[in-house]
């Protein structure tokens, strides 16, 4: 049974306090939280409550742990950093850097028009980040503007949301029909049992 996570909830014996929900996807939910020992804002991510009764819940937990390992071993200036991991009431949490700024989807929807040079700069940064992800044997599988944050006051973009990342070494095939973003995913990611390669991420990026 999932614990009731809401603003004010304290975790790890007072180490973290939940402040607000930042975002929610098919697999994960992220919270803005306060790290009291460091007096710092952080992001906590855990599995979405909607998965608690899913027949593949154990698989989703394993996938979540893989995401933690991937981020912990993929040090790159354009990849969100994870620096803590814990379990509380049978629920796993990862602690990540809080990145002030807007994701590119919100930025564009607010009326901001990306100059071609600006867009190319962002593509180069994310391509560099993906080179590390692919070198470590993984696919991101969800490259889209809402998963790229432009750090406030800079031209630096950070790749986030590795929730449906998968391991290249096992020979990836698409096994869930809804694990793709319309308009960004390549054709092979839109059908079941299609083999996926790093080209899927590159297609989504470009």
CSV table of C-alpha atoms in Angstrom, one decimal:
chain,number,residue,atom,x,y,z
A,1,UNK,CA,0.0,0.0,0.0
A,2,UNK,CA,1.4,3.4,-1.0
A,3,UNK,CA,2.0,6.0,1.7
A,4,UNK,CA,0.0,9.2,1.4
A,5,UNK,CA,2.6,11.7,0.1
A,6,UNK,CA,1.4,15.3,0.2
A,7,UNK,CA,2.9,18.7,1.2
A,8,UNK,CA,4.3,18.7,4.7
A,9,UNK,CA,5.1,14.9,4.8
A,10,UNK,CA,8.4,14.3,6.4
A,11,UNK,CA,10.7,11.5,5.2
A,12,UNK,CA,13.9,9.8,6.4
A,13,UNK,CA,13.3,10.9,10.1
A,14,UNK,CA,13.2,14.6,9.3
A,15,UNK,CA,15.8,14.8,6.6
A,16,UNK,CA,13.3,15.7,3.8
A,17,UNK,CA,10.0,17.5,3.8
A,18,UNK,CA,7.7,17.4,0.8
A,19,UNK,CA,6.8,20.9,-0.4
A,20,UNK,CA,4.8,20.4,-3.6
A,21,UNK,CA,4.2,18.2,-6.7
A,22,UNK,CA,6.4,19.2,-9.7
A,23,UNK,CA,5.2,16.7,-12.3
A,24,UNK,CA,3.5,13.4,-12.9
A,25,UNK,CA,3.9,10.9,-15.7
A,26,UNK,CA,2.8,7.3,-16.5
A,27,UNK,CA,5.5,5.8,-14.2
A,28,UNK,CA,6.9,8.4,-11.9
A,29,UNK,CA,5.9,11.4,-9.8
A,30,UNK,CA,8.3,14.2,-8.8
A,31,UNK,CA,8.1,16.4,-5.7
A,32,UNK,CA,9.9,19.6,-4.7
A,33,UNK,CA,11.2,19.0,-1.3
A,34,UNK,CA,13.5,20.6,1.3
A,35,UNK,CA,16.7,18.9,2.4
A,36,UNK,CA,16.9,20.2,6.0
A,37,UNK,CA,20.5,19.3,6.7
A,38,UNK,CA,21.7,21.2,3.7
A,39,UNK,CA,18.9,23.8,3.8
A,40,UNK,CA,18.5,23.2,0.1
A,41,UNK,CA,15.7,22.5,-2.3
A,42,UNK,CA,15.8,19.1,-4.0
A,43,UNK,CA,13.6,16.9,-6.2
A,44,UNK,CA,12.3,13.6,-4.9
A,45,UNK,CA,11.0,11.1,-7.4
A,46,UNK,CA,9.1,7.9,-6.8
A,47,UNK,CA,6.7,5.5,-8.6
A,48,UNK,CA,3.2,6.7,-9.5
A,49,UNK,CA,0.6,5.5,-7.1
A,50,UNK,CA,-1.5,4.3,-10.1
A,51,UNK,CA,1.0,1.4,-10.5
A,52,UNK,CA,0.5,0.0,-7.1
A,53,UNK,CA,-2.0,-2.7,-8.2
A,54,UNK,CA,-0.5,-3.3,-11.6
A,55,UNK,CA,0.5,-6.9,-12.4
A,56,UNK,CA,3.9,-5.7,-13.4
A,57,UNK,CA,4.6,-3.5,-10.4
A,58,UNK,CA,7.7,-5.5,-9.4
A,59,UNK,CA,9.0,-4.9,-12.9
A,60,UNK,CA,8.4,-1.2,-12.6
A,61,UNK,CA,10.2,-1.1,-9.3
A,62,UNK,CA,13.2,-2.8,-10.9
A,63,UNK,CA,13.0,-0.3,-13.8
A,64,UNK,CA,13.0,2.5,-11.3
A,65,UNK,CA,16.1,1.2,-9.6
A,66,UNK,CA,17.8,0.9,-13.0
A,67,UNK,CA,17.0,4.6,-13.6
A,68,UNK,CA,18.7,5.5,-10.4
A,69,UNK,CA,21.8,3.5,-11.3
A,70,UNK,CA,21.9,5.0,-14.8
A,71,UNK,CA,21.8,8.5,-13.5
A,72,UNK,CA,24.3,7.8,-10.8
A,73,UNK,CA,26.8,6.5,-13.4
A,74,UNK,CA,26.0,9.1,-16.1
A,75,UNK,CA,27.9,12.2,-15.0
A,76,UNK,CA,27.4,14.9,-17.6
A,77,UNK,CA,26.7,18.6,-17.3
A,78,UNK,CA,23.5,18.2,-19.3
A,79,UNK,CA,22.0,15.2,-17.4
A,80,UNK,CA,20.1,15.7,-14.2
A,81,UNK,CA,22.2,14.6,-11.1
A,82,UNK,CA,21.0,12.0,-8.6
A,83,UNK,CA,22.8,11.9,-5.3
A,84,UNK,CA,20.7,10.0,-2.9
A,85,UNK,CA,18.4,6.9,-2.9
A,86,UNK,CA,16.3,5.5,-0.1
A,87,UNK,CA,13.4,3.2,0.7
A,88,UNK,CA,10.5,4.2,3.1
A,89,UNK,CA,7.4,2.2,3.7
A,90,UNK,CA,8.3,-0.2,0.9
A,91,UNK,CA,8.5,2.7,-1.6
A,92,UNK,CA,11.7,3.7,-3.4
A,93,UNK,CA,12.8,7.4,-3.7
A,94,UNK,CA,15.6,9.0,-5.6
A,95,UNK,CA,16.9,12.5,-4.7
A,96,UNK,CA,17.9,14.7,-7.6
A,97,UNK,CA,19.1,18.3,-8.1
A,98,UNK,CA,16.4,20.9,-8.3
A,99,UNK,CA,16.9,22.8,-11.6
A,100,UNK,CA,15.3,26.3,-11.5
A,101,UNK,CA,13.9,27.1,-15.0
A,102,UNK,CA,11.3,26.1,-17.5
A,103,UNK,CA,11.1,23.0,-19.7
A,104,UNK,CA,11.3,23.7,-23.4
A,105,UNK,CA,7.6,22.8,-23.9
A,106,UNK,CA,6.4,25.4,-21.4
A,107,UNK,CA,8.9,27.9,-22.8
A,108,UNK,CA,7.6,27.5,-26.4
A,109,UNK,CA,3.9,27.4,-25.2
A,110,UNK,CA,4.5,30.7,-23.4
A,111,UNK,CA,5.3,32.3,-26.8
A,112,UNK,CA,9.1,32.1,-26.8
A,113,UNK,CA,10.3,31.5,-30.3
A,114,UNK,CA,13.6,29.6,-30.4
A,115,UNK,CA,16.2,31.2,-32.8
A,116,UNK,CA,17.7,28.5,-35.0
A,117,UNK,CA,21.1,29.0,-33.4
A,118,UNK,CA,19.5,28.6,-30.0
A,119,UNK,CA,17.8,25.4,-31.0
A,120,UNK,CA,20.9,24.0,-32.5
A,121,UNK,CA,22.8,24.8,-29.3
A,122,UNK,CA,20.2,22.9,-27.3
A,123,UNK,CA,20.3,19.9,-29.7
A,124,UNK,CA,24.1,19.7,-29.4
A,125,UNK,CA,23.9,19.7,-25.6
A,126,UNK,CA,21.3,16.9,-25.5
A,127,UNK,CA,23.1,14.9,-28.2
A,128,UNK,CA,26.2,15.1,-26.0
A,129,UNK,CA,24.2,13.9,-23.0
A,130,UNK,CA,22.7,11.0,-25.0
A,131,UNK,CA,26.2,9.9,-26.1
A,132,UNK,CA,26.9,9.1,-22.5
A,133,UNK,CA,23.6,7.4,-22.0
A,134,UNK,CA,24.1,5.2,-25.1
A,135,UNK,CA,27.8,4.5,-24.2
A,136,UNK,CA,26.5,3.2,-20.8
A,137,UNK,CA,24.2,0.8,-22.7
A,138,UNK,CA,20.8,2.5,-22.3
A,139,UNK,CA,18.1,4.3,-24.3
A,140,UNK,CA,16.2,7.2,-22.9
A,141,UNK,CA,13.1,6.6,-25.1
A,142,UNK,CA,11.3,9.8,-24.2
A,143,UNK,CA,13.2,12.7,-25.7
A,144,UNK,CA,10.8,15.6,-26.0
A,145,UNK,CA,10.7,19.3,-25.0
A,146,UNK,CA,8.9,18.7,-21.7
A,147,UNK,CA,11.8,16.5,-20.6
A,148,UNK,CA,14.5,19.2,-21.3
A,149,UNK,CA,14.8,22.0,-18.8
A,150,UNK,CA,16.6,25.3,-19.6
A,151,UNK,CA,18.4,26.4,-16.5
A,152,UNK,CA,17.2,29.8,-15.4
A,153,UNK,CA,19.5,32.6,-16.5
A,154,UNK,CA,21.7,30.4,-18.7
A,155,UNK,CA,21.7,28.8,-22.1
A,156,UNK,CA,22.3,25.4,-20.5
A,157,UNK,CA,19.7,22.6,-21.0
A,158,UNK,CA,19.3,19.6,-18.8
A,159,UNK,CA,17.9,16.2,-19.8
A,160,UNK,CA,15.5,14.8,-17.3
A,161,UNK,CA,12.9,12.0,-16.9
A,162,UNK,CA,14.6,8.7,-17.5
A,163,UNK,CA,11.6,6.8,-16.3
A,164,UNK,CA,11.2,4.6,-19.3
A,165,UNK,CA,14.9,4.2,-20.0
A,166,UNK,CA,15.8,0.6,-21.0
A,167,UNK,CA,19.0,-1.5,-21.2
A,168,UNK,CA,20.5,-1.9,-24.7
A,169,UNK,CA,22.4,-5.0,-23.7
A,170,UNK,CA,19.3,-7.2,-23.5
A,171,UNK,CA,18.1,-6.5,-27.1
A,172,UNK,CA,15.3,-4.0,-26.7
A,173,UNK,CA,11.8,-4.6,-28.1
A,174,UNK,CA,8.9,-2.4,-27.6
A,175,UNK,CA,6.6,-4.3,-25.2
A,176,UNK,CA,4.1,-1.6,-24.1
A,177,UNK,CA,2.0,0.1,-26.7
A,178,UNK,CA,1.7,3.4,-24.8
A,179,UNK,CA,5.4,4.0,-24.2
A,180,UNK,CA,6.0,6.7,-26.7
A,181,UNK,CA,5.3,10.4,-27.2
A,182,UNK,CA,3.3,11.3,-30.3
A,183,UNK,CA,5.2,13.6,-32.6
A,184,UNK,CA,8.6,12.6,-31.3
A,185,UNK,CA,8.9,8.8,-31.1
A,186,UNK,CA,10.2,7.0,-34.2
A,187,UNK,CA,7.9,4.6,-36.1
A,188,UNK,CA,9.6,1.5,-34.5
A,189,UNK,CA,8.7,2.8,-31.0
A,190,UNK,CA,5.0,3.0,-31.9
A,191,UNK,CA,4.4,-0.7,-32.5
A,192,UNK,CA,4.8,-3.8,-30.3
A,193,UNK,CA,7.8,-6.1,-30.5
A,194,UNK,CA,9.8,-3.6,-32.6
A,195,UNK,CA,13.5,-3.6,-32.1
A,196,UNK,CA,14.9,-0.4,-30.7
A,197,UNK,CA,18.4,1.1,-31.1
A,198,UNK,CA,20.1,4.4,-30.2
A,199,UNK,CA,18.7,5.8,-33.5
A,200,UNK,CA,15.3,6.0,-31.7
A,201,UNK,CA,16.6,8.7,-29.3
A,202,UNK,CA,18.3,10.6,-32.2
A,203,UNK,CA,15.1,10.5,-34.2
A,204,UNK,CA,13.2,12.0,-31.3
A,205,UNK,CA,15.9,14.7,-30.7
A,206,UNK,CA,16.0,15.9,-34.3
